[in-house]
Amino acid sequence: MCRSDDMTIRFSGLKPGRYNYHFMLDDAFFGEFENDELCGGNVEIAAEMERLEHLLMFHFDLKGELTTWCDRCLGELRVPVEGEEKLCVRFSDSEVCEDEDVVVLPEKAFEIDLSQWLYEYAAVRLPMQHIHPEGGCDPDMLNRIMSEEQVEQQHASTPDPRWDALRELKGER
């Protein structure tokens, strides 16, 4: 289980330089966040933090897979993900920054919890459409969908008797 304590970095007392960290986002971690599309995953994140006097620079490398639901058959679907992200942390008691890649912490801050950022970096890697590759969907569910579509097509092909009166009016003119 991956708790947010595991993703809290204490930078207080660290000398300027580069520091490496490793995070593993698992099903328990993703379960802590409310998201109907993302139900789990297994994502490894290698992080490098560069500690400067009034700045922290993070570089994250993500690789793994996320678990979501197939849009076609509603079955579980594992989606491979990978990518890189950067995060800049500045220290200031008065400055406010609206850049999403820059975080401003008070001068007296001594640690940062990265769990929300790591979650978001993984979650944005989900594609817009979640569909199994051809032949990967649940055949039982596909048969049910096809039978529903056939019923709808039959209803669409039979004329609606409510329109007959209008057709008669049109023919009388």
PDB file of C-alpha atoms in Angstrom:
ATOM      1  CA  MET A   1       0.000   0.000   0.000  1.00  0.00           C
ATOM      2  CA  CYS A   2       1.327   3.399  -0.926  1.00  0.00           C
ATOM      3  CA  ARG A   3       0.465   6.135   1.554  1.00  0.00           C
ATOM      4  CA  SER A   4       0.964   9.847   0.946  1.00  0.00           C
ATOM      5  CA  ASP A   5       3.550   9.796   3.779  1.00  0.00           C
ATOM      6  CA  ASP A   6       5.693   7.752   1.399  1.00  0.00           C
ATOM      7  CA  MET A   7       5.526  10.612  -1.083  1.00  0.00           C
ATOM      8  CA  THR A   8       6.425  13.402   1.282  1.00  0.00           C
ATOM      9  CA  ILE A   9       9.919  14.754   0.776  1.00  0.00           C
ATOM     10  CA  ARG A  10      11.633  16.574   3.619  1.00  0.00           C
ATOM     11  CA  PHE A  11      13.937  19.073   1.974  1.00  0.00           C
ATOM     12  CA  SER A  12      14.760  20.992   5.143  1.00  0.00           C
ATOM     13  CA  GLY A  13      18.417  20.449   5.982  1.00  0.00           C
ATOM     14  CA  LEU A  14      19.331  19.173   2.517  1.00  0.00           C
ATOM     15  CA  LYS A  15      22.347  20.841   0.954  1.00  0.00           C
ATOM     16  CA  PRO A  16      22.098  22.200  -2.585  1.00  0.00           C
ATOM     17  CA  GLY A  17      22.494  19.346  -5.030  1.00  0.00           C
ATOM     18  CA  ARG A  18      20.638  16.543  -6.787  1.00  0.00           C
ATOM     19  CA  TYR A  19      18.671  13.847  -4.981  1.00  0.00           C
ATOM     20  CA  ASN A  20      16.967  10.785  -6.452  1.00  0.00           C
ATOM     21  CA  TYR A  21      13.709   9.215  -5.302  1.00  0.00           C
ATOM     22  CA  HIS A  22      11.615   6.273  -6.418  1.00  0.00           C
ATOM     23  CA  PHE A  23       7.833   6.043  -6.099  1.00  0.00           C
ATOM     24  CA  MET A  24       5.441   3.204  -6.873  1.00  0.00           C
ATOM     25  CA  LEU A  25       1.795   4.074  -7.491  1.00  0.00           C
ATOM     26  CA  ASP A  26      -0.359   1.001  -6.919  1.00  0.00           C
ATOM     27  CA  ASP A  27      -4.062   0.159  -6.725  1.00  0.00           C
ATOM     28  CA  ALA A  28      -4.235   1.274  -3.085  1.00  0.00           C
ATOM     29  CA  PHE A  29      -2.735   4.653  -3.995  1.00  0.00           C
ATOM     30  CA  PHE A  30      -5.216   5.250  -6.825  1.00  0.00           C
ATOM     31  CA  GLY A  31      -8.043   4.138  -4.537  1.00  0.00           C
ATOM     32  CA  GLU A  32      -7.352   7.124  -2.269  1.00  0.00           C
ATOM     33  CA  PHE A  33      -8.505   9.496  -5.028  1.00  0.00           C
ATOM     34  CA  GLU A  34     -12.044   9.853  -6.339  1.00  0.00           C
ATOM     35  CA  ASN A  35     -12.061   9.165 -10.048  1.00  0.00           C
ATOM     36  CA  ASP A  36     -14.629   6.934 -11.770  1.00  0.00           C
ATOM     37  CA  GLU A  37     -12.436   6.500 -14.852  1.00  0.00           C
ATOM     38  CA  LEU A  38      -9.269   5.428 -13.082  1.00  0.00           C
ATOM     39  CA  CYS A  39      -9.726   2.380 -10.869  1.00  0.00           C
ATOM     40  CA  GLY A  40      -6.124   1.337 -10.300  1.00  0.00           C
ATOM     41  CA  GLY A  41      -2.731   0.917 -11.773  1.00  0.00           C
ATOM     42  CA  ASN A  42       0.888   0.126 -11.339  1.00  0.00           C
ATOM     43  CA  VAL A  43       3.089   3.090 -12.228  1.00  0.00           C
ATOM     44  CA  GLU A  44       6.760   3.450 -11.373  1.00  0.00           C
ATOM     45  CA  ILE A  45       8.105   6.963 -11.021  1.00  0.00           C
ATOM     46  CA  ALA A  46      11.765   7.863 -10.901  1.00  0.00           C
ATOM     47  CA  ALA A  47      12.167  11.378  -9.524  1.00  0.00           C
ATOM     48  CA  GLU A  48      15.166  13.641  -9.428  1.00  0.00           C
ATOM     49  CA  MET A  49      15.075  16.698  -7.199  1.00  0.00           C
ATOM     50  CA  GLU A  50      17.554  19.501  -7.578  1.00  0.00           C
ATOM     51  CA  ARG A  51      17.808  21.535  -4.377  1.00  0.00           C
ATOM     52  CA  LEU A  52      18.767  25.162  -4.889  1.00  0.00           C
ATOM     53  CA  GLU A  53      18.802  27.988  -2.326  1.00  0.00           C
ATOM     54  CA  HIS A  54      15.182  29.175  -2.860  1.00  0.00           C
ATOM     55  CA  LEU A  55      13.996  26.617  -5.370  1.00  0.00           C
ATOM     56  CA  LEU A  56      13.346  22.910  -5.835  1.00  0.00           C
ATOM     57  CA  MET A  57      13.302  21.466  -9.355  1.00  0.00           C
ATOM     58  CA  PHE A  58      11.686  18.057  -9.832  1.00  0.00           C
ATOM     59  CA  HIS A  59      11.953  15.867 -12.892  1.00  0.00           C
ATOM     60  CA  PHE A  60       9.684  12.801 -13.015  1.00  0.00           C
ATOM     61  CA  ASP A  61       9.887   9.791 -15.346  1.00  0.00           C
ATOM     62  CA  LEU A  62       6.694   7.701 -15.345  1.00  0.00           C
ATOM     63  CA  LYS A  63       6.269   4.200 -16.713  1.00  0.00           C
ATOM     64  CA  GLY A  64       3.639   1.556 -16.062  1.00  0.00           C
ATOM     65  CA  GLU A  65      -0.016   0.857 -16.652  1.00  0.00           C
ATOM     66  CA  LEU A  66      -3.345   2.231 -15.475  1.00  0.00           C
ATOM     67  CA  THR A  67      -6.568   0.294 -14.996  1.00  0.00           C
ATOM     68  CA  THR A  68      -9.795   1.765 -16.314  1.00  0.00           C
ATOM     69  CA  TRP A  69     -13.058   0.551 -17.869  1.00  0.00           C
ATOM     70  CA  CYS A  70     -13.563  -0.188 -21.557  1.00  0.00           C
ATOM     71  CA  ASP A  71     -15.983   2.252 -23.176  1.00  0.00           C
ATOM     72  CA  ARG A  72     -17.336  -0.503 -25.439  1.00  0.00           C
ATOM     73  CA  CYS A  73     -17.819  -3.559 -23.199  1.00  0.00           C
ATOM     74  CA  LEU A  74     -17.392  -2.052 -19.697  1.00  0.00           C
ATOM     75  CA  GLY A  75     -14.711  -4.640 -18.915  1.00  0.00           C
ATOM     76  CA  GLU A  76     -11.499  -3.894 -17.077  1.00  0.00           C
ATOM     77  CA  LEU A  77      -8.840  -2.427 -19.340  1.00  0.00           C
ATOM     78  CA  ARG A  78      -5.126  -1.953 -18.685  1.00  0.00           C
ATOM     79  CA  VAL A  79      -3.555   0.974 -20.525  1.00  0.00           C
ATOM     80  CA  PRO A  80       0.241   1.333 -20.775  1.00  0.00           C
ATOM     81  CA  VAL A  81       1.477   4.809 -19.832  1.00  0.00           C
ATOM     82  CA  GLU A  82       4.807   6.575 -19.815  1.00  0.00           C
ATOM     83  CA  GLY A  83       6.135  10.092 -19.941  1.00  0.00           C
ATOM     84  CA  GLU A  84       8.037  12.888 -18.271  1.00  0.00           C
ATOM     85  CA  GLU A  85       6.927  15.795 -16.116  1.00  0.00           C
ATOM     86  CA  LYS A  86       8.616  18.724 -14.401  1.00  0.00           C
ATOM     87  CA  LEU A  87       7.631  20.613 -11.286  1.00  0.00           C
ATOM     88  CA  CYS A  88       9.220  23.763  -9.898  1.00  0.00           C
ATOM     89  CA  VAL A  89       8.798  24.655  -6.221  1.00  0.00           C
ATOM     90  CA  ARG A  90       9.593  28.221  -5.150  1.00  0.00           C
ATOM     91  CA  PHE A  91       9.757  29.605  -1.642  1.00  0.00           C
ATOM     92  CA  SER A  92       8.058  32.916  -0.919  1.00  0.00           C
ATOM     93  CA  ASP A  93       5.776  34.283   1.772  1.00  0.00           C
ATOM     94  CA  SER A  94       4.164  36.899  -0.468  1.00  0.00           C
ATOM     95  CA  GLU A  95       4.314  35.659  -4.060  1.00  0.00           C
ATOM     96  CA  VAL A  96       1.373  33.890  -5.693  1.00  0.00           C
ATOM     97  CA  CYS A  97       1.905  31.985  -8.911  1.00  0.00           C
ATOM     98  CA  GLU A  98      -0.830  30.743 -11.228  1.00  0.00           C
ATOM     99  CA  ASP A  99       1.431  28.593 -13.403  1.00  0.00           C
ATOM    100  CA  GLU A 100       0.402  24.959 -12.986  1.00  0.00           C
ATOM    101  CA  ASP A 101       4.015  23.772 -13.179  1.00  0.00           C
ATOM    102  CA  VAL A 102       5.174  26.129 -10.408  1.00  0.00           C
ATOM    103  CA  VAL A 103       4.265  25.691  -6.753  1.00  0.00           C
ATOM    104  CA  VAL A 104       4.907  28.412  -4.190  1.00  0.00           C
ATOM    105  CA  LEU A 105       5.548  27.307  -0.614  1.00  0.00           C
ATOM    106  CA  PRO A 106       6.094  29.505   2.444  1.00  0.00           C
ATOM    107  CA  GLU A 107       9.719  30.256   3.339  1.00  0.00           C
ATOM    108  CA  LYS A 108       9.370  28.193   6.526  1.00  0.00           C
ATOM    109  CA  ALA A 109       8.138  25.053   4.730  1.00  0.00           C
ATOM    110  CA  PHE A 110      10.258  21.995   5.413  1.00  0.00           C
ATOM    111  CA  GLU A 111       8.558  19.280   3.326  1.00  0.00           C
ATOM    112  CA  ILE A 112       6.333  18.738   0.310  1.00  0.00           C
ATOM    113  CA  ASP A 113       3.728  16.042  -0.299  1.00  0.00           C
ATOM    114  CA  LEU A 114       3.962  15.028  -3.959  1.00  0.00           C
ATOM    115  CA  SER A 115       1.063  12.544  -3.956  1.00  0.00           C
ATOM    116  CA  GLN A 116      -1.483  14.855  -5.660  1.00  0.00           C
ATOM    117  CA  TRP A 117       0.940  15.830  -8.419  1.00  0.00           C
ATOM    118  CA  LEU A 118       2.040  12.237  -9.004  1.00  0.00           C
ATOM    119  CA  TYR A 119      -1.593  11.151  -9.228  1.00  0.00           C
ATOM    120  CA  GLU A 120      -2.386  13.879 -11.740  1.00  0.00           C
ATOM    121  CA  TYR A 121       0.735  13.179 -13.806  1.00  0.00           C
ATOM    122  CA  ALA A 122      -0.377   9.546 -14.137  1.00  0.00           C
ATOM    123  CA  ALA A 123      -4.095  10.285 -14.638  1.00  0.00           C
ATOM    124  CA  VAL A 124      -3.579  12.710 -17.527  1.00  0.00           C
ATOM    125  CA  ARG A 125      -1.897   9.919 -19.447  1.00  0.00           C
ATOM    126  CA  LEU A 126      -5.193   8.065 -19.904  1.00  0.00           C
ATOM    127  CA  PRO A 127      -6.349   8.316 -23.518  1.00  0.00           C
ATOM    128  CA  MET A 128      -9.688   9.984 -24.273  1.00  0.00           C
ATOM    129  CA  GLN A 129     -11.174   6.698 -25.489  1.00  0.00           C
ATOM    130  CA  HIS A 130     -10.697   3.554 -23.436  1.00  0.00           C
ATOM    131  CA  ILE A 131     -11.286   0.618 -25.778  1.00  0.00           C
ATOM    132  CA  HIS A 132      -9.828  -2.880 -25.846  1.00  0.00           C
ATOM    133  CA  PRO A 133      -7.811  -3.770 -28.938  1.00  0.00           C
ATOM    134  CA  GLU A 134      -9.783  -5.641 -31.611  1.00  0.00           C
ATOM    135  CA  GLY A 135     -10.972  -8.949 -30.181  1.00  0.00           C
ATOM    136  CA  GLY A 136     -10.226  -7.980 -26.575  1.00  0.00           C
ATOM    137  CA  CYS A 137     -13.727  -7.004 -25.496  1.00  0.00           C
ATOM    138  CA  ASP A 138     -16.007  -9.309 -23.509  1.00  0.00           C
ATOM    139  CA  PRO A 139     -17.879 -11.359 -26.181  1.00  0.00           C
ATOM    140  CA  ASP A 140     -20.956 -11.837 -23.970  1.00  0.00           C
ATOM    141  CA  MET A 141     -21.304  -8.091 -23.488  1.00  0.00           C
ATOM    142  CA  LEU A 142     -20.771  -7.424 -27.213  1.00  0.00           C
ATOM    143  CA  ASN A 143     -23.552  -9.916 -28.047  1.00  0.00           C
ATOM    144  CA  ARG A 144     -25.894  -8.117 -25.662  1.00  0.00           C
ATOM    145  CA  ILE A 145     -25.018  -4.757 -27.234  1.00  0.00           C
ATOM    146  CA  MET A 146     -25.556  -6.154 -30.740  1.00  0.00           C
ATOM    147  CA  SER A 147     -28.972  -7.599 -29.849  1.00  0.00           C
ATOM    148  CA  GLU A 148     -30.026  -4.214 -28.401  1.00  0.00           C
ATOM    149  CA  GLU A 149     -28.871  -2.475 -31.597  1.00  0.00           C
ATOM    150  CA  GLN A 150     -30.849  -4.948 -33.718  1.00  0.00           C
ATOM    151  CA  VAL A 151     -34.001  -4.273 -31.687  1.00  0.00           C
ATOM    152  CA  GLU A 152     -33.494  -0.531 -32.117  1.00  0.00           C
ATOM    153  CA  GLN A 153     -32.991  -0.950 -35.881  1.00  0.00           C
ATOM    154  CA  GLN A 154     -36.223  -2.944 -36.150  1.00  0.00           C
ATOM    155  CA  HIS A 155     -38.103  -0.202 -34.330  1.00  0.00           C
ATOM    156  CA  ALA A 156     -36.560   2.404 -36.607  1.00  0.00           C
ATOM    157  CA  SER A 157     -37.508   0.498 -39.787  1.00  0.00           C
ATOM    158  CA  THR A 158     -41.197   0.052 -38.862  1.00  0.00           C
ATOM    159  CA  PRO A 159     -43.159   3.235 -39.510  1.00  0.00           C
ATOM    160  CA  ASP A 160     -44.669   5.010 -36.555  1.00  0.00           C
ATOM    161  CA  PRO A 161     -48.486   4.991 -36.991  1.00  0.00           C
ATOM    162  CA  ARG A 162     -48.732   8.419 -35.402  1.00  0.00           C
ATOM    163  CA  TRP A 163     -47.265   9.905 -38.581  1.00  0.00           C
ATOM    164  CA  ASP A 164     -49.854   8.280 -40.852  1.00  0.00           C
ATOM    165  CA  ALA A 165     -52.386  11.044 -40.129  1.00  0.00           C
ATOM    166  CA  LEU A 166     -49.848  13.667 -41.196  1.00  0.00           C
ATOM    167  CA  ARG A 167     -49.021  11.765 -44.357  1.00  0.00           C
ATOM    168  CA  GLU A 168     -52.735  11.666 -45.203  1.00  0.00           C
ATOM    169  CA  LEU A 169     -53.018  15.429 -44.698  1.00  0.00           C
ATOM    170  CA  LYS A 170     -50.030  15.988 -46.938  1.00  0.00           C
ATOM    171  CA  GLY A 171     -51.542  13.746 -49.640  1.00  0.00           C
ATOM    172  CA  GLU A 172     -54.905  15.596 -49.533  1.00  0.00           C
ATOM    173  CA  ARG A 173     -53.434  18.916 -50.472  1.00  0.00           C
TER     174      ARG A 173
END
